Coordinates of C-alpha atoms and ligand atoms in Angstrom, one line a residue:
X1 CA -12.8 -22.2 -48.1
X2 CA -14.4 -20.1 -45.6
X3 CA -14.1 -21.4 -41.9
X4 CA -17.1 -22.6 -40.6
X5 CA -18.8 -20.3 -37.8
X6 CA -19.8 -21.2 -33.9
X7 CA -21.5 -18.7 -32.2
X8 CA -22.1 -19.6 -28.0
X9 CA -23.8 -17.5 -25.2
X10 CA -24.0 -17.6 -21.4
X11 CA -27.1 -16.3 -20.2
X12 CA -26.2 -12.9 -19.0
X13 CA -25.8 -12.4 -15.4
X14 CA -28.0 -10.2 -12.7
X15 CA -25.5 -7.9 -11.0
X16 CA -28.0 -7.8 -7.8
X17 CA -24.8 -10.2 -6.5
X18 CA -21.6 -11.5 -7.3
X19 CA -21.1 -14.8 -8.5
X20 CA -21.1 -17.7 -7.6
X21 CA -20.4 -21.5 -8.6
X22 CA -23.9 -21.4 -10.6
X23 CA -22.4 -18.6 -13.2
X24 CA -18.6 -20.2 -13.1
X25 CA -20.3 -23.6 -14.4
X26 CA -22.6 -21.9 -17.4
X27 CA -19.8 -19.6 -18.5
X28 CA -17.3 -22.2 -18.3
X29 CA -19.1 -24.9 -20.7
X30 CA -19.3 -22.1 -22.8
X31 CA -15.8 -21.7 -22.4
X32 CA -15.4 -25.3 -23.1
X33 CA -17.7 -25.7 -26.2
X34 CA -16.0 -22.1 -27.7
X35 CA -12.8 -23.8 -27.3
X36 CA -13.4 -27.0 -28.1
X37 CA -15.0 -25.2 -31.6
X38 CA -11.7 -23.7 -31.8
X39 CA -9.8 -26.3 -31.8
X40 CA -12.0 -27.9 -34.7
X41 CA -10.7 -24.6 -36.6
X42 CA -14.4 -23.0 -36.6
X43 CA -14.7 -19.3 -36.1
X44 CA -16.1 -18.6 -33.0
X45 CA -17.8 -15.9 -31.2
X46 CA -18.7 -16.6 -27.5
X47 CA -21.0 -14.1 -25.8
X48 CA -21.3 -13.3 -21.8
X49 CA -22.1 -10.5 -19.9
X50 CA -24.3 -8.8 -17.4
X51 CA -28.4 -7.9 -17.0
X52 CA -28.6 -4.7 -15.4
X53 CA -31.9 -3.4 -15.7
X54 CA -35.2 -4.2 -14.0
X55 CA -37.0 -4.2 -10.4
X56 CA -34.4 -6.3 -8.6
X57 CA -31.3 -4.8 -9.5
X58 CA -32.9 -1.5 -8.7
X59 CA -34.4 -2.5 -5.4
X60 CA -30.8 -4.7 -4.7
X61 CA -29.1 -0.8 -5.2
X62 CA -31.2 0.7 -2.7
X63 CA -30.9 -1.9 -0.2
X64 CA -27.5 -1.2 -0.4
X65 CA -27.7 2.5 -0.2
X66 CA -26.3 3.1 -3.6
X67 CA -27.4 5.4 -6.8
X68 CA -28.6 2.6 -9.2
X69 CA -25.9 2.9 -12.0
X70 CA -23.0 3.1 -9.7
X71 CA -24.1 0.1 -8.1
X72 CA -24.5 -1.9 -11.4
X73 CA -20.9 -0.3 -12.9
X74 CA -19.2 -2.2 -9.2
X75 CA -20.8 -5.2 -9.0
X76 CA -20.3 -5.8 -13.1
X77 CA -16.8 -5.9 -12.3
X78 CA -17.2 -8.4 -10.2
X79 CA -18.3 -10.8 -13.0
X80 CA -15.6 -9.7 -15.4
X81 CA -13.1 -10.9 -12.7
X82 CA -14.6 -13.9 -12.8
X83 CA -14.4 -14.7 -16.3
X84 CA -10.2 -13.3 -16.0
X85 CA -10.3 -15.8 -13.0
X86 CA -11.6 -18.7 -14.4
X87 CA -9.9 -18.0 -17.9
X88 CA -13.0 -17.6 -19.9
X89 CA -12.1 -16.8 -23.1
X90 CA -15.4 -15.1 -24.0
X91 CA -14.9 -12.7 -27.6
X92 CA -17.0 -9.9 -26.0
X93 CA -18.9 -9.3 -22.4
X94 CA -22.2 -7.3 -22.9
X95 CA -24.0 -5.0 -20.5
X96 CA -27.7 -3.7 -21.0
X97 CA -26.9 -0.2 -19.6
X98 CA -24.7 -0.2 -22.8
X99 CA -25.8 2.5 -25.5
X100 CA -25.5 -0.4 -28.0
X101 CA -27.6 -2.3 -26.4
X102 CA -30.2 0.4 -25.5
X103 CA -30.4 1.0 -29.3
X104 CA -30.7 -2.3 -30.6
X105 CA -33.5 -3.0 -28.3
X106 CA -35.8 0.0 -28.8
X107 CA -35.2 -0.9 -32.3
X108 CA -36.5 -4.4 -31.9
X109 CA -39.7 -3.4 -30.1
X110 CA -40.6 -1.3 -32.8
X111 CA -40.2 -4.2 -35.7
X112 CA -42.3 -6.2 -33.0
X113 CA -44.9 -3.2 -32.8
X114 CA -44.8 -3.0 -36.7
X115 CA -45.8 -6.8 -37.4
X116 CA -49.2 -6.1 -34.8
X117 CA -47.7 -8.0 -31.5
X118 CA -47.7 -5.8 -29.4
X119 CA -51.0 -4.5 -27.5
X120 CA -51.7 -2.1 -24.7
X121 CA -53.5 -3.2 -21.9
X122 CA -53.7 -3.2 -18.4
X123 CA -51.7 -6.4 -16.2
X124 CA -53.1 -7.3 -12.8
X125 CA -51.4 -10.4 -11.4
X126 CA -48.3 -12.1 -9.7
X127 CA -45.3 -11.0 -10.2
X128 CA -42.3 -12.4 -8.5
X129 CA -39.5 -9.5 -8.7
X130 CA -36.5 -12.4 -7.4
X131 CA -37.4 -14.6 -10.8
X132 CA -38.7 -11.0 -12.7
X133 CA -41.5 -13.3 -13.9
X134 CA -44.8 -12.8 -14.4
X135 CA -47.1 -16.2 -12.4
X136 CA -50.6 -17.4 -13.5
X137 CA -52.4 -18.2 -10.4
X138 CA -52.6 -21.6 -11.4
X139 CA -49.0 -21.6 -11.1
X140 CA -48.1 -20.6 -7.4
X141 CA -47.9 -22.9 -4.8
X142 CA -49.6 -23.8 -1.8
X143 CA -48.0 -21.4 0.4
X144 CA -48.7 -18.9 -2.2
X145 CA -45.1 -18.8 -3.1
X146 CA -43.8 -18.7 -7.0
X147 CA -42.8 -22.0 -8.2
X148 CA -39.3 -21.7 -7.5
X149 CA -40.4 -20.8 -3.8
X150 CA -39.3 -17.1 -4.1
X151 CA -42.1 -14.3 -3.0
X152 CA -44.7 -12.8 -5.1
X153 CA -46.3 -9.9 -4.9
X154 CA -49.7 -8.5 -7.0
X155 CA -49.4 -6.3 -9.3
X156 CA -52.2 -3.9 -11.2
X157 CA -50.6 -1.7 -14.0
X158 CA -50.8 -0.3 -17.1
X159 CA -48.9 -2.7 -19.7
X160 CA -47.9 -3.5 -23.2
X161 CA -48.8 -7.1 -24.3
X162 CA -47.0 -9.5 -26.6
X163 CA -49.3 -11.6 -28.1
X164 CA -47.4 -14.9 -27.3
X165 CA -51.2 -16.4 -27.6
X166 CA -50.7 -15.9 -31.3
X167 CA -47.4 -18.2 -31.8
X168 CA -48.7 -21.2 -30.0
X169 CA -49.2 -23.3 -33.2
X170 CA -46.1 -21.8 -34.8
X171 CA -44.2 -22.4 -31.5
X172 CA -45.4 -26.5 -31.6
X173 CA -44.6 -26.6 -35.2
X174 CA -41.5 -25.2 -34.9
X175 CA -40.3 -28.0 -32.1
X176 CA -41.5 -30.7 -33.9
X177 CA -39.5 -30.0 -36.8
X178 CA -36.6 -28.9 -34.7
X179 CA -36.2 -32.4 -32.4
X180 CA -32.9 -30.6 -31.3
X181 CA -33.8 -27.5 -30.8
X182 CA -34.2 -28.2 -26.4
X183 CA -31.3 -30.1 -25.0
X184 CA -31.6 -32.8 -23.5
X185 CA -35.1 -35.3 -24.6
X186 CA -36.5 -34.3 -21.0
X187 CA -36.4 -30.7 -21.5
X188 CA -37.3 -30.5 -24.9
X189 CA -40.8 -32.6 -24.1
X190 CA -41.2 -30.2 -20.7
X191 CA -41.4 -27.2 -23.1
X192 CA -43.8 -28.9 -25.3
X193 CA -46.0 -29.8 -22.5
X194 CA -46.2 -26.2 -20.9
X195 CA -46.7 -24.8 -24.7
X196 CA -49.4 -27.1 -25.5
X197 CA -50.9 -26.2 -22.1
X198 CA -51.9 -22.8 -23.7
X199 CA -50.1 -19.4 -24.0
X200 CA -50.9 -16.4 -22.4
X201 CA -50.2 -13.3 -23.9
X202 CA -47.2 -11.4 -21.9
X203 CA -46.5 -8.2 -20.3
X204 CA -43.4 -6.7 -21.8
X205 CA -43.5 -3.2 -19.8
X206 CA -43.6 -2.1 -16.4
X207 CA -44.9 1.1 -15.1
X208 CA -44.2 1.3 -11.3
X209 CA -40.3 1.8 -11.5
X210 CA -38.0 3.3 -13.8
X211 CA -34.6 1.6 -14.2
X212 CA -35.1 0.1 -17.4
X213 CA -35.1 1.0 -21.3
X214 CA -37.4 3.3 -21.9
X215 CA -40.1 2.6 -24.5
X216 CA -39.9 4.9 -27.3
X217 CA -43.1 7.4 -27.7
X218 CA -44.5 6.4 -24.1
X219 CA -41.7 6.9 -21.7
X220 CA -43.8 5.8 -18.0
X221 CA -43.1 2.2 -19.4
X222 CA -39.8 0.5 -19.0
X223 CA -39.3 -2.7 -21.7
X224 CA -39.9 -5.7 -19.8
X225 CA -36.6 -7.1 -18.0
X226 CA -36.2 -10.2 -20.0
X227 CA -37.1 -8.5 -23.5
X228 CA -34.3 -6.6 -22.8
X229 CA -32.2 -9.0 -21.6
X230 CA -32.5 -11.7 -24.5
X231 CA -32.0 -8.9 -26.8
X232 CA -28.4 -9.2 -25.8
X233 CA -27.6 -12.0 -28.1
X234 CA -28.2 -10.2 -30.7
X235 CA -27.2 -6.5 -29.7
X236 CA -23.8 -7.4 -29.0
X237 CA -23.5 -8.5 -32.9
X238 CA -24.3 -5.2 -33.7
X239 CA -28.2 -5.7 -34.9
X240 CA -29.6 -4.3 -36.8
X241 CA -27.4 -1.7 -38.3
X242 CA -24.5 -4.9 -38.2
X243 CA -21.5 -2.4 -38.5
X244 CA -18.8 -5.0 -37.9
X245 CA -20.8 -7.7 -40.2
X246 CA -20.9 -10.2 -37.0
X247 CA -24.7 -10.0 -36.8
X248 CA -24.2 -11.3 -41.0
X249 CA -22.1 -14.2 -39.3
X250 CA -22.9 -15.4 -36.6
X251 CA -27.1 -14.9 -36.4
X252 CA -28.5 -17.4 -35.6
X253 CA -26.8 -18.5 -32.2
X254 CA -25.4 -22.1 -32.9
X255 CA -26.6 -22.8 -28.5
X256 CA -27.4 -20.6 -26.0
X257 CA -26.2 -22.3 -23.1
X258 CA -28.7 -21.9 -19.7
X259 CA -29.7 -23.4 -16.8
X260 CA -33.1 -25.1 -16.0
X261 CA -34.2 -22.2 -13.9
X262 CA -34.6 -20.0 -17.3
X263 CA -35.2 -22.5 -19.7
X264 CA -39.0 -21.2 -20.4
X265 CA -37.6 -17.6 -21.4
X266 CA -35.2 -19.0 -24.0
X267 CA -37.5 -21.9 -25.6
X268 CA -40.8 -20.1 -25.6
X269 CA -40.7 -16.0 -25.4
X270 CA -37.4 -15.5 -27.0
X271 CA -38.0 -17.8 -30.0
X272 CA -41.8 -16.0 -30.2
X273 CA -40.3 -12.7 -29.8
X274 CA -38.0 -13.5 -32.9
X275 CA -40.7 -15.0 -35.1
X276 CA -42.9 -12.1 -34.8
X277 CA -39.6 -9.6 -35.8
X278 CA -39.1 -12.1 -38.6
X279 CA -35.7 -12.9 -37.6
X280 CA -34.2 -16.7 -38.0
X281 CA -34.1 -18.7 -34.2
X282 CA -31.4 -20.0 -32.4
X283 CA -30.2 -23.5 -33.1
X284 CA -30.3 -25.2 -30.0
X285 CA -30.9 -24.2 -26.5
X286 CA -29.0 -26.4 -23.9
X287 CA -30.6 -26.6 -20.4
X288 CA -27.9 -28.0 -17.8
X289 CA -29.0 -28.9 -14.3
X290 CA -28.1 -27.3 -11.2
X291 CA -25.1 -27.7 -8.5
X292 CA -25.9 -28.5 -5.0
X293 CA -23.8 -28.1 -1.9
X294 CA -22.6 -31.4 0.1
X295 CA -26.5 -32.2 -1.2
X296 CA -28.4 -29.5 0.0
X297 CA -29.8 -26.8 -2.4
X298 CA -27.6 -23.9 -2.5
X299 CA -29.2 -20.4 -1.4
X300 CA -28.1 -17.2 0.8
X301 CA -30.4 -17.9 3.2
X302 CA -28.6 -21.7 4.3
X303 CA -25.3 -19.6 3.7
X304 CA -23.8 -22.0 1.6
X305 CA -22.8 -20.1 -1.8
X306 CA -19.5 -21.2 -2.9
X307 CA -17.4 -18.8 -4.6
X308 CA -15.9 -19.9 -7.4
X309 CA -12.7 -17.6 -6.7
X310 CA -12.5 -19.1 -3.2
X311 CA -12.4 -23.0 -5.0
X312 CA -9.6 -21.3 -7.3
X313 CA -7.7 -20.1 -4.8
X314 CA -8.0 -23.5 -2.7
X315 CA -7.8 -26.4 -5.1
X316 CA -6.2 -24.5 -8.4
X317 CA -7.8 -23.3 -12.0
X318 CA -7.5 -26.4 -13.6
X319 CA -8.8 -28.7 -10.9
X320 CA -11.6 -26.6 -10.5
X321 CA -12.5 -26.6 -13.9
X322 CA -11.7 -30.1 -14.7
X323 CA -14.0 -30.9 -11.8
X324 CA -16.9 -29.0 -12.9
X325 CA -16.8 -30.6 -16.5
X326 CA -16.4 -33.8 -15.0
X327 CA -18.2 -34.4 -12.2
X328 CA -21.9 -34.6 -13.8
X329 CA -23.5 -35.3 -16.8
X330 CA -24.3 -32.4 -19.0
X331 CA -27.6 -31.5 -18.1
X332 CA -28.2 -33.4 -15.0
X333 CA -27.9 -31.7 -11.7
X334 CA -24.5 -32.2 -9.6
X335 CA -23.5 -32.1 -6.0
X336 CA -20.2 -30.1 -5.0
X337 CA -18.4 -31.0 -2.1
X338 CA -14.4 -31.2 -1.4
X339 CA -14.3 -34.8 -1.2
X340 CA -15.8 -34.9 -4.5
X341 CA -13.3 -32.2 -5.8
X342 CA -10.7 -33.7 -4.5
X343 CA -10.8 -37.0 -5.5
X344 CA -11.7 -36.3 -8.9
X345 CA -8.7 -34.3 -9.6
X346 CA -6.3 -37.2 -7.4
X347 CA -7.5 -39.7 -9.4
X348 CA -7.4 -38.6 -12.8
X349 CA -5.7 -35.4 -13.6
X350 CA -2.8 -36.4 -10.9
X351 CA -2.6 -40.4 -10.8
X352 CA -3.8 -40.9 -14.5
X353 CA -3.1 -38.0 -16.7
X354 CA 0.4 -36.5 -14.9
X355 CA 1.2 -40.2 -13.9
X356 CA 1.8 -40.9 -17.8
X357 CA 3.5 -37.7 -18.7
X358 CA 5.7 -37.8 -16.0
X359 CA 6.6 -41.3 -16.0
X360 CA 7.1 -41.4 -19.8
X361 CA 9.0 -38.4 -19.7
X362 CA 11.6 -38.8 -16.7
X363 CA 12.5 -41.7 -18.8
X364 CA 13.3 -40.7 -21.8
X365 CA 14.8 -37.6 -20.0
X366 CA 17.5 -40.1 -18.0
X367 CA 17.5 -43.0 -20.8
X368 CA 17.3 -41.3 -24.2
X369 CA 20.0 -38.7 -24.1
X370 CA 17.0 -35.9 -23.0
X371 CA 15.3 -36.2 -26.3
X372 CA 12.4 -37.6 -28.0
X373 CA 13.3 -41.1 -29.3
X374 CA 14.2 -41.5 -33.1
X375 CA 11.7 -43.8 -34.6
X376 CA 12.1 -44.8 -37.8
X377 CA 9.1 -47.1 -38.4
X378 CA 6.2 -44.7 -37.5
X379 CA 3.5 -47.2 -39.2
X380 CA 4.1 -49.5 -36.3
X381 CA 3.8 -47.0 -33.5
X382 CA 0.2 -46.7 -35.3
X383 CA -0.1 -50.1 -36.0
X384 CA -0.4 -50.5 -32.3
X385 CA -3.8 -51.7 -30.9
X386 CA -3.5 -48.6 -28.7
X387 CA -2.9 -46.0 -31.1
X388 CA -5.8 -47.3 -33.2
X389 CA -8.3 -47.1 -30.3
X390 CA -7.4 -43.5 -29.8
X391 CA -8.1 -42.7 -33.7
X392 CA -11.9 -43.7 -32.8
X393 CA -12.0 -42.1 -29.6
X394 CA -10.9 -38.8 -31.0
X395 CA -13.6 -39.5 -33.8
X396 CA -15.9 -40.2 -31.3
X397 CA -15.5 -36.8 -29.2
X398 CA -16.2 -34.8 -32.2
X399 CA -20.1 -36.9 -31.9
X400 CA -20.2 -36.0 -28.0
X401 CA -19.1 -32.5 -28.2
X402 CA -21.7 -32.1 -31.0
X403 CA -24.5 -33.4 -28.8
X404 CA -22.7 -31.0 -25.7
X405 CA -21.7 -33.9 -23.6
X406 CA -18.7 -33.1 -21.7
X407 CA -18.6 -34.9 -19.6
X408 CA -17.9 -38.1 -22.0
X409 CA -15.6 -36.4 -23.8
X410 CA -13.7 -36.2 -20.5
X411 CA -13.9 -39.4 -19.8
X412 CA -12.9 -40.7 -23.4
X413 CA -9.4 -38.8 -22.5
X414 CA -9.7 -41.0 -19.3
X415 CA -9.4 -43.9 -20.6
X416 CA -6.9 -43.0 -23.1
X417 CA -4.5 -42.5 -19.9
X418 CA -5.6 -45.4 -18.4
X419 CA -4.9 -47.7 -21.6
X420 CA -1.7 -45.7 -21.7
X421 CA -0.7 -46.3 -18.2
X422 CA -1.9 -50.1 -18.4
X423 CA 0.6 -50.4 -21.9
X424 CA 3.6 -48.9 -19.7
X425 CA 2.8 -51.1 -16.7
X426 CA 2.5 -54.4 -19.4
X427 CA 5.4 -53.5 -21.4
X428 CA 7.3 -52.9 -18.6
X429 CA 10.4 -50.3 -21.0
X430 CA 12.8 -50.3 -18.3
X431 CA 13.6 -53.9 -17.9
X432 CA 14.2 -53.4 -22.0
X433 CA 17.0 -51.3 -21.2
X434 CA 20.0 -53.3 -21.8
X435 CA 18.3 -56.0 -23.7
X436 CA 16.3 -54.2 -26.4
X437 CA 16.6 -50.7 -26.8
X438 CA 14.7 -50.4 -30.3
X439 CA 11.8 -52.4 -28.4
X440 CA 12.3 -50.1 -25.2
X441 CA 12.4 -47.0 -27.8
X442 CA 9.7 -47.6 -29.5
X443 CA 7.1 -48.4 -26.4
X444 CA 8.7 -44.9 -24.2
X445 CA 7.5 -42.6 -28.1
X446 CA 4.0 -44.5 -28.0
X447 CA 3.7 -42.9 -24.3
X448 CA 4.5 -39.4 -25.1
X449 CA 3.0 -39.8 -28.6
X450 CA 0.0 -40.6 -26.9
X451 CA 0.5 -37.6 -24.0
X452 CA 0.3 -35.2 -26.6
X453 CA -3.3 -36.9 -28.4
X454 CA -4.6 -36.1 -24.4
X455 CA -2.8 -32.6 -24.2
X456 CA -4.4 -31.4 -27.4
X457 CA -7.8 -32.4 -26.4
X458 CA -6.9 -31.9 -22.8
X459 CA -6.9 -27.6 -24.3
X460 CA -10.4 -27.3 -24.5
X461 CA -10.9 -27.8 -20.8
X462 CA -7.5 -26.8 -18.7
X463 CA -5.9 -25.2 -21.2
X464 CA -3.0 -23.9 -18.9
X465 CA -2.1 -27.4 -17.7
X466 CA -2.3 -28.5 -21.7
X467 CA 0.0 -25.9 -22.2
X468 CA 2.3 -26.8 -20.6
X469 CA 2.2 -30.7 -21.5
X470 CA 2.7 -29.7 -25.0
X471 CA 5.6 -27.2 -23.9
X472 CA 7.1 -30.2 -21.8
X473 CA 6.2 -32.7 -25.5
X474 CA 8.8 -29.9 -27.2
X475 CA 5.1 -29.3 -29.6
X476 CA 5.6 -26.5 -32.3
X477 CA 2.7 -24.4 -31.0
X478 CA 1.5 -24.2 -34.6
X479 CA 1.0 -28.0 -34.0
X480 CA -1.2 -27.6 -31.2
X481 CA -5.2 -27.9 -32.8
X482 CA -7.3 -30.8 -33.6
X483 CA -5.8 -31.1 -37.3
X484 CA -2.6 -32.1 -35.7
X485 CA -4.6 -34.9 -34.6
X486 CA -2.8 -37.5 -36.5
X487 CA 0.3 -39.5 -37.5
X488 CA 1.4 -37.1 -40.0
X489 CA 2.1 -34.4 -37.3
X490 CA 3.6 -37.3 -34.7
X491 CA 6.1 -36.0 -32.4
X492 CA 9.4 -35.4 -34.1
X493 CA 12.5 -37.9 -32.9
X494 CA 15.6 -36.2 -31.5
X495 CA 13.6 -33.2 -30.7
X496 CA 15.3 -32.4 -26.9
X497 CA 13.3 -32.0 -24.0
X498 CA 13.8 -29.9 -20.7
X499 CA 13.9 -32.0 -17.4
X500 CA 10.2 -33.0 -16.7
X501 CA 8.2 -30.8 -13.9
X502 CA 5.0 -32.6 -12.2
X503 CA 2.2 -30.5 -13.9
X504 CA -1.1 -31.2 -11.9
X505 CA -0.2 -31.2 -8.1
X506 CA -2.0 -33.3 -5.6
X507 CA -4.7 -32.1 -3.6
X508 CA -4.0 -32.6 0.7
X509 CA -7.3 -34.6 1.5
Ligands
MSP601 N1 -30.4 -12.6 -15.9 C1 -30.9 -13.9 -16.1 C2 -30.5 -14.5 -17.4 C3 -30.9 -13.6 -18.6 S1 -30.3 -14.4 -20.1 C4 -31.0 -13.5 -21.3 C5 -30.5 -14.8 -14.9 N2 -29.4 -14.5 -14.3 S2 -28.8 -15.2 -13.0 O1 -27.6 -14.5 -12.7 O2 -29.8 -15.4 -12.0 O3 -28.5 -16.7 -13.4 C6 -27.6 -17.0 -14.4 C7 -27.4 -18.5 -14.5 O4 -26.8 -19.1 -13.4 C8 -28.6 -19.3 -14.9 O5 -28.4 -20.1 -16.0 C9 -28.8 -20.2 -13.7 O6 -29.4 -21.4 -14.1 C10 -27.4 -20.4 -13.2 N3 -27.4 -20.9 -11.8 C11 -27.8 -20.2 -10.7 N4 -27.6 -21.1 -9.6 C12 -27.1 -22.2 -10.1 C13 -26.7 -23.4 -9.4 N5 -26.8 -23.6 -8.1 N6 -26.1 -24.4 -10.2 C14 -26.0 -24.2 -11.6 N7 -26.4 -23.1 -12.2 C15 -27.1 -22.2 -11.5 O7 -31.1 -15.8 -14.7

């Protein structure tokens, strides 16, 4: 049977800076949900990259006193350190300087110029270069400010026009047959709301710079930034001329991960721009919230970016990731600080999660001759209240990693250590030393049998630290996905084990 596909993007990044915690937490869901799909034995493709066209990058170069591509070729470094950094395992990292891309998008303005969507005309109005959005008066704010507070400035030039006017109804049908289509319920009735407010058409070239694709025919316009950029999901599989066949498997997108900030250009243009080409949409768009700083927005100007290398380097990969996954609700906005970072990571990955691998492990090391107790009845290991609970929470994550929900699926492997830890504290093994060894046997394989349920799941989110819990469990690495999930593939008795090292070290408060 063919595997079942799962194909995941990160929005794709401005090179006008280098990152910071914003892009570590998109790509790093992604990294989560594309390994997570893994796991489940789905083929997976899992998109990132960079945007490197438009006004701000090119005004970001000359600020800097830099020729425009050599600019974008450093700084795109920068965020492909990152994803080596923060062990992203993305499949492929595009860039819109990229000939492949430059292609596939000239290519998809002319199938929307073909199907009568496109217009020429003249645009005089706000334009905000920071958010490279286009502003309805209506729109700004008091101060005269775009909505996210950035500067606008007015702009009179010739133009093409999408006619985004047109796909209003389609757009409205299209969401109410598609309830999931916006993640989460709030978001998903926010792009209702602006869509039933009424479309304008939209500019989709610029005249008064240069660094951009060119439009085909009439070369003083440069295709719109974000036209280009949304291309990118489907450039990088090759559309249209599909070479490799990944555009054939893995068009439509399955979720384009994205923050609230950009939420409007994935749910409204990008869809539109795909209807008109007569191309199939996305499945879902997911809209996660944003991080704060000790509670205070985060911005250049308070000078309180964090750099995600710089939390790496302090608290460690896995602690960094773990903390980012854990510490808010998928979709809600969270608050950094290194309280919060480091109690998280005390309290669970250290005191919970080692706690029961190390405990269960030193003992079996000392007691059992350095091997994995024999057990010859493995129906009442699973007979166990404890082992049965873990059979529905492992059915359960599959229904909150569906839905994107991290954060639950974290905390269902939470509790599992906590029941675990609360078993070895009630069963008390050592005192069944002397007495009972069968008893004291048995209760030491339910620990480490369930150690390895956590470390499997445990993969999708630190992967290193999982690692090496399943090295330390003696697991066959071809016993390591989400099939193995069960009793039939239960750790094997006598199997030795090398002396137990602490895996996730304690953070100095
Ligand atoms: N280039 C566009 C995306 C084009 S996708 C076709 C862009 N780039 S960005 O570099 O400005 O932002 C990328 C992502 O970082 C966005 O999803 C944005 O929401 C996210 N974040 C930026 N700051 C953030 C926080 N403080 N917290 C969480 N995410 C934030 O937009």
């Amino acid at each position: 049977m063919e595997k079942e596909k799962f194909y995941v993007t990160t929005p794709i990044y401005y090179v006008n800076d280098v990152p910071h915690i914003g892009h570590a937490y998109t790509s790093l869901a992604c990294d989560v949900l594309a390994r997570f799909a893994r796991l489940s034995g789905k083929d997976v493709m899992f998109l990132t990259g960079t945007d490197e066209h438009g006004q701000k990058i090119e005004q970001s170069a000359k600020k800097n006193g830099k020729n425009t591509q050599e600019f974008v070729d450093q700084n795109a470094v920068f965020f492909k350190d990152m994803n080596k950094i923060m062990n992203i395992s993305a499949n492929d990292f595009i860039r819109t300087t990229e000939e492949r891309h430059k292609k596939s998008v000239s290519y998809f303005w002319s199938k929307l110029e073909k199907a009568g969507a496109i217009y020429e005309g003249k645009y005089c109005g706000w334009y905000c270069v920071r958010d490279e959005a286009f502003y309805a008066e209506d729109e700004l704010t008091e101060q005269g400010k775009a909505p996210t507070g950035a500067d606008v400035e007015w702009v009179e030039e010739p133009s093409y026009f999408f006619a985004l006017s047109k796909y209003q109804d389609r757009l409205l049908k299209f969401y109410e047959e598609n309830p999931n289509f916006v993640k989460t319920r709030s978001r998903y009735n926010e792009v209702i709301n602006f869509v039933k407010s009424g479309l304008m058409d939209l500019s989709i070239s610029r005249t008064s710079f240069s660094w951009g694709i060119k439009v085909q025919g009439d070369e003083k316009h440069v295709v719109y930034v974000w036209l280009d950029a949304l291309s990118n999901y489907i450039s990088a599989l090759g559309y249209p001329e599909d070479a490799n066949g990944l555009y054939r498997r893995f068009w439509p997108a399955d979720v384009h991960v994205v923050g609230k900030d950009i939420l409007r250009f994935h749910a409204v243009y990008w869809p539109a721009f795909l209807m008109a080409a007569g191309i199939e949409l996305p499945k879902t768009i997911m809209a996660h919230g944003w991080w704060t700083n000790d509670g205070e927005k985060i911005s250049k100007s308070l000078g309180n970016v964090i750099d995600p290398i710089a939390l790496v380097n302090e608290f460690g990969l896995d602690q960094v990731r773990y903390f980012l996954m854990r510490g808010v609700n998928f979709g809600n906005d969270g608050n950094y600080s290194r309280n919060a970072i480091t109690v998280t990571s005390n309290a669970e990955l250290a005191n919970k999660i080692g706690n029961l691998l190390q405990r269960s492990l030193s003992f079996i090391y000392k007691y059992c001759n350095e091997a994995i107790p024999n057990i010859l009845d493995i129906d009442a290991i699973y007979q166990q209240t404890i082992m049965q609970n873990i059979a529905n929470i492992v059915l359960d994550n599959k229904i909150v990693m569906d839905n994107f929900e991290i954060n639950k699926f974290l905390e269902n492997i939470i509790t599992i250590a906590e029941d675990a830890n609360s078993y070895m504290e009630n069963k008390s093994p050592w005192s069944l030393k002397n007495s009972n060894p069968s008893e004291m046997n048995k209760i030491l394989y339910t620990m480490v049998e369930v150690a390895r349920y956590i470390a499997i799941m445990l993969q999708a989110v630190t992967p290193d630290s999982a690692t090496k819990m399943l090295n330390q469990l003696a697991v066959p690495i071809e016993e390591r996905s989400f099939l193995h999930l069960s009793k039939e593939y239960a750790l094997a008795g006598g199997t030795k084990i090398n002396h137990p090292e602490p895996i996730f070290h304690k953070i100095d408060i």
